[in-house]
XYZ file of C-alpha atoms in Angstrom:
609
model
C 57.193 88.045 51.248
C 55.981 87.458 47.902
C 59.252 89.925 46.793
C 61.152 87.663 48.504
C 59.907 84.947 46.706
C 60.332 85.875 43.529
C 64.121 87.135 44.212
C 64.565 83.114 45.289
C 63.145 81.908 42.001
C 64.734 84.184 39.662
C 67.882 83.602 41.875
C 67.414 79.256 41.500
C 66.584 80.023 37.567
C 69.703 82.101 37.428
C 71.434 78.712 38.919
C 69.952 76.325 36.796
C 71.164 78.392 33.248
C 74.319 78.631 34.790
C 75.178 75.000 36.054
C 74.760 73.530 32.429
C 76.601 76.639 31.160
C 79.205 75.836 33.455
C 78.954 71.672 32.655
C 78.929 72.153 28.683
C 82.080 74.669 28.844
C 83.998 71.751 31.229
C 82.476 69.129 28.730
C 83.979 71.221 26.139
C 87.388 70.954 27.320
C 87.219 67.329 28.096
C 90.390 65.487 26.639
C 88.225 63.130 24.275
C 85.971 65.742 22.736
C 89.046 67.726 22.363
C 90.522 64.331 20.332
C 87.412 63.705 18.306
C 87.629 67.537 17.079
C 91.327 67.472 16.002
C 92.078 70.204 18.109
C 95.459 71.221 18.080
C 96.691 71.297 22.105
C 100.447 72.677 20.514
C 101.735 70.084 18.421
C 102.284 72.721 15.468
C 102.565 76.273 15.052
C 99.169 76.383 12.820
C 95.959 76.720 13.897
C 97.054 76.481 17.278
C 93.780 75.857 19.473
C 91.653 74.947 16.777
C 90.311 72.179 14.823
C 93.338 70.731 11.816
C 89.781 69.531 10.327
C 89.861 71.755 7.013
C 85.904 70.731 5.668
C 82.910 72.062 6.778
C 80.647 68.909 6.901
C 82.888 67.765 9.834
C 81.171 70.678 11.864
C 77.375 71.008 13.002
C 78.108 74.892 14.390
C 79.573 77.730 12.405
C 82.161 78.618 14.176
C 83.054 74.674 15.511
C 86.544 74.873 13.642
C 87.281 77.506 16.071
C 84.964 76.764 19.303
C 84.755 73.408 20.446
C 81.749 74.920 23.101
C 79.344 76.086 20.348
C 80.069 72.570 18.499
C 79.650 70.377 21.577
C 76.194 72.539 21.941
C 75.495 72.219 18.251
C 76.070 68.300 18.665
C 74.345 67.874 21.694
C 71.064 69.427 19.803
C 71.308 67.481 16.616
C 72.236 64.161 18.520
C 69.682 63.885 21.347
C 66.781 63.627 19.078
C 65.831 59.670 18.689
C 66.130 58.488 15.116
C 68.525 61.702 14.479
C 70.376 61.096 10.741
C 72.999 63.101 12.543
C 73.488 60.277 15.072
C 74.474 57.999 12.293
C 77.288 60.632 10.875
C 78.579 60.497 14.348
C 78.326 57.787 16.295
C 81.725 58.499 18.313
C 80.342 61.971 19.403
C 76.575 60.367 20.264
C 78.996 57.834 22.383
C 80.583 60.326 24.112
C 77.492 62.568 25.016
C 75.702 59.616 25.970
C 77.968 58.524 28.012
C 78.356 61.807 29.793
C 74.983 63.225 29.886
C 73.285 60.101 30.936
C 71.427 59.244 27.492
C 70.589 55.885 28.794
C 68.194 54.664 25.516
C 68.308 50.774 24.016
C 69.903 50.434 19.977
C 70.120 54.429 19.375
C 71.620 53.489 16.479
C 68.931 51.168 15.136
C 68.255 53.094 12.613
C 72.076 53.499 11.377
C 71.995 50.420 8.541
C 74.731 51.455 6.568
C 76.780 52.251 9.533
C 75.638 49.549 11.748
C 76.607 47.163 8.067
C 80.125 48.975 7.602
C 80.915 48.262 11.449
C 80.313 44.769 11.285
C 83.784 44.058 9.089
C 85.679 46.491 11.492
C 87.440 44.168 13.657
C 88.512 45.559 17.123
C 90.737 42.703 18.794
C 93.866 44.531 18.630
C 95.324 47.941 17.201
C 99.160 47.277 15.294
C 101.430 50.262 14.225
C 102.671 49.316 10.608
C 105.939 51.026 9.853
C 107.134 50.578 6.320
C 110.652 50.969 5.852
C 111.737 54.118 3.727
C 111.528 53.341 -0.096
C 113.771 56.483 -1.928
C 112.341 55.407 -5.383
C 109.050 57.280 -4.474
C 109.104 60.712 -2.998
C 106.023 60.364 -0.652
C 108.142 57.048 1.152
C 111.404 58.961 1.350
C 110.743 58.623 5.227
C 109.172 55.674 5.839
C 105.634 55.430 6.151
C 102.944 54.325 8.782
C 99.712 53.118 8.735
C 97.368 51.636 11.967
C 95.954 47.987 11.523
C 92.514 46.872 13.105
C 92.740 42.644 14.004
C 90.184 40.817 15.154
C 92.319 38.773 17.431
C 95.930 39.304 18.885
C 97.457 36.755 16.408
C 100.049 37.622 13.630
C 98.222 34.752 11.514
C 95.015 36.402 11.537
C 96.472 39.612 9.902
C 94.912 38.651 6.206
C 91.893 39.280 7.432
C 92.694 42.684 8.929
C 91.944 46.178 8.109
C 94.169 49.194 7.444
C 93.964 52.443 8.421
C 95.946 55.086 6.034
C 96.107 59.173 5.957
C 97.202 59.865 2.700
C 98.073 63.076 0.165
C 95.132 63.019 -2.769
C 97.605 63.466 -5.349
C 97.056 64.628 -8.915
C 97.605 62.224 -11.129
C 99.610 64.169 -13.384
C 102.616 66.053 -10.659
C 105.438 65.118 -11.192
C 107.880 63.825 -8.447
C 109.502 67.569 -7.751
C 105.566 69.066 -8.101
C 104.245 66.509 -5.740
C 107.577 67.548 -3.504
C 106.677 71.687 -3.426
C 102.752 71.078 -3.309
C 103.438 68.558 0.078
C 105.547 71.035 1.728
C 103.325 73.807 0.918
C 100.322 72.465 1.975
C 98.995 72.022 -1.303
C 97.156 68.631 -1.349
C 94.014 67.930 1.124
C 95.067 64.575 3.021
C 91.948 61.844 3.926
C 91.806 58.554 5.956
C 91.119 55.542 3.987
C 90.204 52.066 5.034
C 91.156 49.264 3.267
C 91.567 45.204 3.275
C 95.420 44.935 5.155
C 96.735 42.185 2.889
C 96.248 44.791 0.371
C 99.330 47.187 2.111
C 101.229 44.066 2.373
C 101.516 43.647 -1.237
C 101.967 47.219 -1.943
C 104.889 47.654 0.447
C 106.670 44.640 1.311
C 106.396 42.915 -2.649
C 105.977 45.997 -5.375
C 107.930 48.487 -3.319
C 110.669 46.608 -1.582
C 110.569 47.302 1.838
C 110.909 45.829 4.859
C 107.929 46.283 7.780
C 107.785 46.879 11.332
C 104.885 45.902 13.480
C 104.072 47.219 17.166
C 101.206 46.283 18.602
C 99.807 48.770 20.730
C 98.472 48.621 24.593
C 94.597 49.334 23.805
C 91.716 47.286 24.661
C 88.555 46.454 22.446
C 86.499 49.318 24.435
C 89.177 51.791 23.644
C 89.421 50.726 20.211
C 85.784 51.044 19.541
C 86.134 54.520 19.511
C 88.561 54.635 16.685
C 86.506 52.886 14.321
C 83.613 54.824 15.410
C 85.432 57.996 14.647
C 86.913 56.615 11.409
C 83.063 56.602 10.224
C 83.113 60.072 10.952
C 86.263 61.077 8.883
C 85.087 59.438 5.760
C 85.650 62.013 2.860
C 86.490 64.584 5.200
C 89.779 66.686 4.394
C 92.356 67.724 6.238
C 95.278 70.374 5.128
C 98.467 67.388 4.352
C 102.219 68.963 5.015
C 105.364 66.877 4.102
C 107.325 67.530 7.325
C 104.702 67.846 10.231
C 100.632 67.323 9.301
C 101.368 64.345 7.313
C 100.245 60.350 7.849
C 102.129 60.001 10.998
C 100.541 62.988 12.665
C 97.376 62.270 11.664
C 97.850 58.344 13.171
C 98.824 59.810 16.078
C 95.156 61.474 16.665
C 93.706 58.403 16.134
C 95.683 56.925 19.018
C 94.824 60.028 21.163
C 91.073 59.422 20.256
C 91.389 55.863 21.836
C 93.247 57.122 24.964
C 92.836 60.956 25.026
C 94.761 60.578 28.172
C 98.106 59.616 27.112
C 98.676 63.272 25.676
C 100.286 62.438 22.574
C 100.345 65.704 20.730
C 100.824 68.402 23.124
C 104.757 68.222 22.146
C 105.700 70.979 19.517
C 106.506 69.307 16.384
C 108.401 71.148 13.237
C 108.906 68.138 11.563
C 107.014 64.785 12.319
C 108.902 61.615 10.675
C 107.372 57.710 11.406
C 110.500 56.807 13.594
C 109.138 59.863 15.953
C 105.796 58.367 15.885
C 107.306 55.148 17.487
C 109.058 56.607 20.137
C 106.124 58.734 21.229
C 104.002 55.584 21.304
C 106.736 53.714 22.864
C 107.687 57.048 25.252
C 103.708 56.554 26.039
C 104.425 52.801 27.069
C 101.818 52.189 24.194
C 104.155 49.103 22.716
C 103.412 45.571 24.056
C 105.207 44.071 21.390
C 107.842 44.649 18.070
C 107.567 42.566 14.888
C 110.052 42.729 12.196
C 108.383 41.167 8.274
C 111.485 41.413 5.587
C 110.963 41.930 2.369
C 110.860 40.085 -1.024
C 114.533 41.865 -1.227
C 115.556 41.385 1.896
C 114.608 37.414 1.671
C 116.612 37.049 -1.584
C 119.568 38.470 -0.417
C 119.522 36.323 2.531
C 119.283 33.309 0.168
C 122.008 34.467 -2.273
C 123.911 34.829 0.688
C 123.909 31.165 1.743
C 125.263 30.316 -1.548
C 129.182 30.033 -2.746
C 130.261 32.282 -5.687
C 129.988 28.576 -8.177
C 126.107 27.920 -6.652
C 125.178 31.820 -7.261
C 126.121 31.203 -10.888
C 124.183 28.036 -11.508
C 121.068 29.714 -9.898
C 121.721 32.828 -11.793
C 121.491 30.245 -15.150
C 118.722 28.598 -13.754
C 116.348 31.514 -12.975
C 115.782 31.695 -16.520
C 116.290 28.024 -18.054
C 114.805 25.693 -14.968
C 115.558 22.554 -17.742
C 118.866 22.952 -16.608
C 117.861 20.924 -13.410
C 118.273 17.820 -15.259
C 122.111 18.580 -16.072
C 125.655 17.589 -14.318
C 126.103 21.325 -13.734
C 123.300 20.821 -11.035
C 122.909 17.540 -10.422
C 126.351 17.313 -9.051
C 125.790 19.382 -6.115
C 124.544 17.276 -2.962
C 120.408 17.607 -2.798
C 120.332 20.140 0.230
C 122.867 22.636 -1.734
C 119.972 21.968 -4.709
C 116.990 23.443 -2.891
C 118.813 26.938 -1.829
C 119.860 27.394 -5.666
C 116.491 26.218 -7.031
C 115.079 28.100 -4.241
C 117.018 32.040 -4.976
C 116.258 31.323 -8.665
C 112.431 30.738 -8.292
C 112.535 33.846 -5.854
C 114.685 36.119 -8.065
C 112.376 35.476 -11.120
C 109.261 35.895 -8.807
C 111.142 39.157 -7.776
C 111.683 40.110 -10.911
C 108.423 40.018 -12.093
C 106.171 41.111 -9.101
C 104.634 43.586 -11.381
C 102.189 43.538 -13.677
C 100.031 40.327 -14.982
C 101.747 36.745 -15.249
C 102.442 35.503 -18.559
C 102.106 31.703 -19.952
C 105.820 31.353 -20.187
C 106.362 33.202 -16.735
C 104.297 30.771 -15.165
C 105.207 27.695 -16.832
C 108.923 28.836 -15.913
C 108.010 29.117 -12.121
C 105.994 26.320 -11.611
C 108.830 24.242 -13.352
C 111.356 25.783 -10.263
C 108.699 24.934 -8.048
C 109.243 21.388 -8.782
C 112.152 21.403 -8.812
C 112.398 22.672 -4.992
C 109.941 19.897 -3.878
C 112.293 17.314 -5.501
C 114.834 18.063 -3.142
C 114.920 18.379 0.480
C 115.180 21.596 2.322
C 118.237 22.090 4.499
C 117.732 23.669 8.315
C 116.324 27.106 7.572
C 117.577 30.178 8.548
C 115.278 33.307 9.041
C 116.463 36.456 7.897
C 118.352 38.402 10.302
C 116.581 41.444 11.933
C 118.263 44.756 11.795
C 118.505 47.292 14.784
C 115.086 48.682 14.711
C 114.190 51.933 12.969
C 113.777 53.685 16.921
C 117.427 52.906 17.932
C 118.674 55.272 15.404
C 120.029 58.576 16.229
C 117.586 61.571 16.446
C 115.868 63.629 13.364
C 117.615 67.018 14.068
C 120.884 68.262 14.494
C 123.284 71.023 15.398
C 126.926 71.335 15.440
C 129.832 72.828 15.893
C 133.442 72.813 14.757
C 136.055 74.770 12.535
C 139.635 73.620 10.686
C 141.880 75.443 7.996
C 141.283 76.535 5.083
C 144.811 76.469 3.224
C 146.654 79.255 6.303
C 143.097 80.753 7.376
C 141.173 79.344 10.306
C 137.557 79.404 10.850
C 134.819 78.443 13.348
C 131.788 76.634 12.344
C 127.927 76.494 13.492
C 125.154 74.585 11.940
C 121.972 72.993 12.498
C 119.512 70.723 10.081
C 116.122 69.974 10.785
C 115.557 66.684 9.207
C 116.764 63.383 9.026
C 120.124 61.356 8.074
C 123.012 61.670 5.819
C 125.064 58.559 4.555
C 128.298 59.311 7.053
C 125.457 60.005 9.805
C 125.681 56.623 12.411
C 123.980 53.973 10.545
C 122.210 51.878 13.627
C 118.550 51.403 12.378
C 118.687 53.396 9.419
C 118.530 51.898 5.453
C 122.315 51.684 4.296
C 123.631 53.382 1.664
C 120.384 55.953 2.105
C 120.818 59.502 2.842
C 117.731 62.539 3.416
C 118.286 66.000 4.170
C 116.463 68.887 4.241
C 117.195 72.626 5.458
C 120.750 72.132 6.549
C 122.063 75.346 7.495
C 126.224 76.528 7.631
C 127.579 79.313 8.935
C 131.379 80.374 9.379
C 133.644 82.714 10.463
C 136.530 83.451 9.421
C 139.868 84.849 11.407
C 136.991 85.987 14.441
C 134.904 87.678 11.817
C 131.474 87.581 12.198
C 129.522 84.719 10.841
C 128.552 84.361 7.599
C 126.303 81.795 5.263
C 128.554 79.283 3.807
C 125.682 76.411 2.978
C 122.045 76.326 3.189
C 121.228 72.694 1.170
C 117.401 72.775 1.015
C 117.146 69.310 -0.586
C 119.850 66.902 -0.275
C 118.846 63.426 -1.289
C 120.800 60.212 -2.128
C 119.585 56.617 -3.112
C 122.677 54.124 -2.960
C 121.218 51.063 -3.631
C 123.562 48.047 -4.485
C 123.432 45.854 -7.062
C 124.216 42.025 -6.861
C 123.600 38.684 -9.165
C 119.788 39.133 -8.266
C 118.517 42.665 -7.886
C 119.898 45.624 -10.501
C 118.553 48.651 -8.681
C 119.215 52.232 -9.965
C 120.712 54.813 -7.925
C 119.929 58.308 -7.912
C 120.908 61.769 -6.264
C 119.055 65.384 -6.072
C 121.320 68.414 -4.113
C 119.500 71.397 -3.970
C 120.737 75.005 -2.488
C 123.022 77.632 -2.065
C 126.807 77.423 -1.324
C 130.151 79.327 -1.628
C 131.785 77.572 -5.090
C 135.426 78.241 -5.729
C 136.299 79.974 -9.246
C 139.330 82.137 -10.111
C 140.416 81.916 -6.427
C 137.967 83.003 -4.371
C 134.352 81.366 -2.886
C 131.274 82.948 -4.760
C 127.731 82.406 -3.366
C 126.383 80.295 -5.728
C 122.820 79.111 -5.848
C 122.224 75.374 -7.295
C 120.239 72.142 -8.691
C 122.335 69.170 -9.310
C 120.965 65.557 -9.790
C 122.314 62.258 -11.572
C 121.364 58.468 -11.961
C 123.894 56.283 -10.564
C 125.342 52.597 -9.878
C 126.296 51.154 -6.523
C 128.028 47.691 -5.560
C 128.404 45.531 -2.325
C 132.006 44.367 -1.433
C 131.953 43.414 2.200
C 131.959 46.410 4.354
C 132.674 48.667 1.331
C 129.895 50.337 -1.295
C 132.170 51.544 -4.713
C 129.283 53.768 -6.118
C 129.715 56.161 -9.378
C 127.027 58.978 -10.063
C 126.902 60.627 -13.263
C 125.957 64.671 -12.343
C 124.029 67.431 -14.498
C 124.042 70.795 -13.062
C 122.665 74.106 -13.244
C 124.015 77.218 -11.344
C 123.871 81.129 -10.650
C 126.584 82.951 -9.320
C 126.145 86.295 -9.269
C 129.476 87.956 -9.049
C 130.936 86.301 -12.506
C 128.162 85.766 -14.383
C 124.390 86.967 -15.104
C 123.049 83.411 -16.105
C 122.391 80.196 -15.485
C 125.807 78.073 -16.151
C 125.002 74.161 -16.937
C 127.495 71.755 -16.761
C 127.829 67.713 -16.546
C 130.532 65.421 -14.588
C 130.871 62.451 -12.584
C 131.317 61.581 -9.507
C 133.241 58.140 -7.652
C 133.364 56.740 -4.679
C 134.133 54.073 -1.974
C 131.267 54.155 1.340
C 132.058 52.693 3.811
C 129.192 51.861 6.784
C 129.542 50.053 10.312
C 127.872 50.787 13.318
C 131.256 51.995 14.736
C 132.604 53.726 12.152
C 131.248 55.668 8.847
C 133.328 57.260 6.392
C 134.012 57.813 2.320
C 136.337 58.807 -0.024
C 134.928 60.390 -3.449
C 136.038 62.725 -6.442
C 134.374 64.266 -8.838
C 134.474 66.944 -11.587
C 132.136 68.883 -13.523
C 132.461 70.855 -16.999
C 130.789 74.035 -17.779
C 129.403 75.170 -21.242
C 131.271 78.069 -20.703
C 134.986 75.959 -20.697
C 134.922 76.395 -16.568
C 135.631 73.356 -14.781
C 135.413 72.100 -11.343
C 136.674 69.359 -9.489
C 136.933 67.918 -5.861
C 138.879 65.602 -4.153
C 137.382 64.675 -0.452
C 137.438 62.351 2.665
C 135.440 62.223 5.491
C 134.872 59.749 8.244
C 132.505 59.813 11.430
C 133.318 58.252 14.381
C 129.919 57.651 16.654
C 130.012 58.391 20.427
C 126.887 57.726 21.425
C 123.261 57.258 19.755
C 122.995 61.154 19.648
C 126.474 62.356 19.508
C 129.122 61.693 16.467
C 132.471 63.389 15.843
C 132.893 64.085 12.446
C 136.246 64.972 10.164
C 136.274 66.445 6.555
C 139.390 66.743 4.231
C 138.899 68.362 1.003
C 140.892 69.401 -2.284
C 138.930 71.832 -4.314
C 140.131 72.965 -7.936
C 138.701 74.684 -10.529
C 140.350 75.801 -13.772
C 143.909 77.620 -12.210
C 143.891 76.576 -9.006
C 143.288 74.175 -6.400
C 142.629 74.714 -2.377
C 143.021 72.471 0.525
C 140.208 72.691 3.670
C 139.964 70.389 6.440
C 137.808 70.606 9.383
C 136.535 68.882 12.256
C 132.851 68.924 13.969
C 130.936 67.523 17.186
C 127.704 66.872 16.026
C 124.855 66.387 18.745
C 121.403 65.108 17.219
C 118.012 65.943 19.295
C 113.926 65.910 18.378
């Protein structure tokens, strides 16, 4: 008997080590201690399984970048001592055990003052998705941006006293544009959250940079989001590994959202390249939008104003952004009071415009409070909000293949390509900046009377800023083309590796953009010479951009040091099926010194995620 006794005992021991064994290993794989650890269920192909987290203070075990078990056990340890100091570095994870191992205790936090302070300003009404238009002029906004905002109440007027939320590159002050370019798609910055006061976002996108905003407000109630800004307490100066094209700010957003509502599954989805407009339509895909709000810009508002006036009124407001005395003259005076107000009204915002940058001078604000009066003297006609564009999530997809083939003077060939990421300018143009065009890794191959295929193009870089100018705004354009390519010299194509770039101008004439580019390049083809040729050219064009129809006509030359020239003559047009499918055609005259060749081809092109 008393054998028999024992065998029971060490048999109900043996049952009591294993159920919380057992419990702790299903705890570990819980969906929202999987979200608070950043583990990555697939979304990319790195550290696939294990924490993105890249700092060791985010861990309390060893090995918790790797083993979410030994870190649950690690935090259930630290944690479910009262009066813990770990328990006020993580209050999200104290929620969660708490909640799931029955910690039933009155103010654990109590002790927590600089936490228990810092949550009192976090506002949890409402959760908003803030997408900020792309902005070429700065290489980290060549895509857009997005950024979460915390309101205290669901009401767009309340949004001044909001908070952001923002995952962001810590850049070195002194990279360049190109260096900041390589070290983000290499991994080579750590990226952090940061919170921060929302109106000041507002003035950092939609006045200094220009852009226009997006707002969705997402399906999550105050309960939900209390777990986000608990979490947020636990990111603070923690770093994570920041990559241009996938790990980047709307990645990281998008484990915020899965912290709030592990449930949804929002990054189980492999993802090579993760843009803003992606992060949309997985919230939206997640029936996470309740509503879409669209905030133009300081641009965007002054080129609906201009628009309102005739080409007479654009002139006197032109005159009078910079002499408001002029308000007492015929020239103005003559026109009827309501006609007054829009040109009194596009001159005070042009100068404002103008000089959104920088500290206000005497004379600067003497000149705009003088406009100002002006405006009040005269009554306002009906107003007109600015027209809201197709929104960024109607646009076509991010990647793209294709396939197609034409003539090459007598020879015909077959084409296949794909690019991972994003838009050209002859791309359909529904919810996408016009005039804008970003590429990178588009691949060409060809074949040639049933040959085998063969690189023709690999472009890794292939950027281009058309930005038009009018009576108001004088922006700069710009280009980079980066890659490798078959150039035509002394009659045949030589693989030819590149770096071309150029400032440029661009106009507005109805449907039609006349743009010029001035071009500096540097090449190396192998077969005809050992070094790197420079040269410098031009290039014009005409764009032309409607929802049903895209298409260009352009020529350009450039001259070698080495008294080698090359020139091309070229028109293309796409015709848009369907949001995801485009035909496009291409006819081309290429010359160099001695010779010219004709090419034209045609290609279906089917984008996809």
């Amino acid at each position: 008997m008393p054998y028999f006794l024992g065998v029971l005992l060490l048999t109900l021991a043996a049952v009591v080590r294993a159920e919380p064994a057992a419990a702790l290993s299903e705890l570990a794989d819980h969906p929202r201690w999987q979200a608070l650890l950043h583990i990555n269920l697939g979304g990319t192909l790195r550290d696939r399984g294990n924490s993105y987290v890249d700092d060791t203070d985010f861990f309390l075990a060893e090995n918790g970048k790797t083993d979410a078990r030994a870190e649950l056990v690690a935090s259930r340890k630290a944690l479910q001592q009262k009066d813990s100091d770990q328990r006020c570095h993580f209050p999200a994870r104290y929620r969660f055990l708490a909640e799931q191992l029955n910690w039933n205790e009155e103010q654990p936090l109590s002790h927590c003052d600089e936490y228990r302070e810092w949550r009192k300003n976090m506002p949890t009404g409402q959760m908003v998705l803030v997408f900020p238009a792309a902005y070429l002029n700065s290489p980290s906004s060549m895509f857009g941006h997005t950024l979460l905002r915390l309101d205290e109440k669901p009401d767009p007027d309340s949004k001044w006293l909001s908070k952001a939320i923002n995952f962001g590159a810590q850049v070195d002050q002194g990279d360049n544009s190109l260096f900041y370019v390589w070290k983000g798609l290499a991994g080579g910055y750590p990226g952090r959250f940061s919170v921060v006061a929302y109106a000041q976002k507002i003035r950092e996108y939609a006045h200094l940079e220009n852009r226009d905003m997006w707002e969705y407000a997402l399906d999550l109630e105050p309960r939900e989001l209390d777990w986000v800004v608990r979490h947020l307490w636990e990111l603070r100066d923690i770093n994570f590994d920041y990559f241009f094209f996938d790990e980047n700010c709307s990645y990281r957003l998008l484990e915020l959202v899965q912290v709030a509502r592990p449930r949804a599954r929002l990054m189980t989805e492999l993802r090579f390249a993760e843009l803003p407009v992606q992060t949309v339509r997985t919230l939206r895909d997640a029936d996470l939008i309740t509503e879409r709000r669209y905030q133009p810009s300081k641009a965007a508002e002054l080129e609906h104003l201009a628009a309102r006036l005739g080409p007479e009124e654009k002139k006197v407001a032109q005159r009078l952004r910079n002499h408001p005395e002029l308000a007492d003259r015929e020239l103005f005076q003559a026109h009827p009071p309501e006609r007054r107000h829009l040109m009194a009204q596009t001159a005070y915002q042009a100068r404002r415009f103008e000089n959104r940058e920088g500290q206000r001078e005497e004379e600067e604000a003497g000149k705009s409070f003088a406009l100002l009066r002006v405006i009040q003297r005269n009554p306002a006609p009906e107003s007109e909000p600015v027209p809201e564009p197709e929104p960024p999530e109607s646009g076509h997809r991010t990647q793209m293949v294709r396939l197609g083939g034409g003539l090459d003077e007598d020879r015909a060939f077959g084409e296949l390509g794909w690019r991972l990421t994003y838009h050209d300018v002859l791309d359909p143009i529904t919810g996408f900046l016009p005039g804008a065009g970003i590429e990178g890794l588009d691949l060409r191959l060809r074949s040639t009377d049933s040959g085998p295929l063969k690189l023709e193009q690999l472009d890794l870089v292939h950027i281009r800023s058309l930005s038009p100018r009018d009576a108001f705004v004088k922006p700069v354009s710009w280009y980079v083309h980066a890659g490798w390519e078959r150039a035509r010299a002394d009659g045949r194509r030589h693989p030819t590796r590149f770096l071309e770039a150029g400032p440029g101008l661009a106009w507005r004439t109805g449907g039609v953009m006349p743009y010029g580019f001035a071009i500096a390049r540097a090449e190396h083809a192998s077969p005809w010479t050992p070094l790197i040729e420079t040269g410098a050219g031009a290039e014009l064009g005409l764009l032309y951009q409607q929802p049903g129809l895209q298409g260009d006509l352009s020529a350009r030359g450039v001259y070698f040091e080495n008294d080698f020239r090359r020139h091309r003559f070229r028109a293309r047009v796409t015709l848009p099926l369907s949001q995801n499918q485009a035909l496009r055609g291409v006819c081309e005259r290429n010359g160099w010194r001695g010779g010219e060749r004709d090419e034209c081809r045609l290609e279906y092109r089917h984008y996809y995620d």
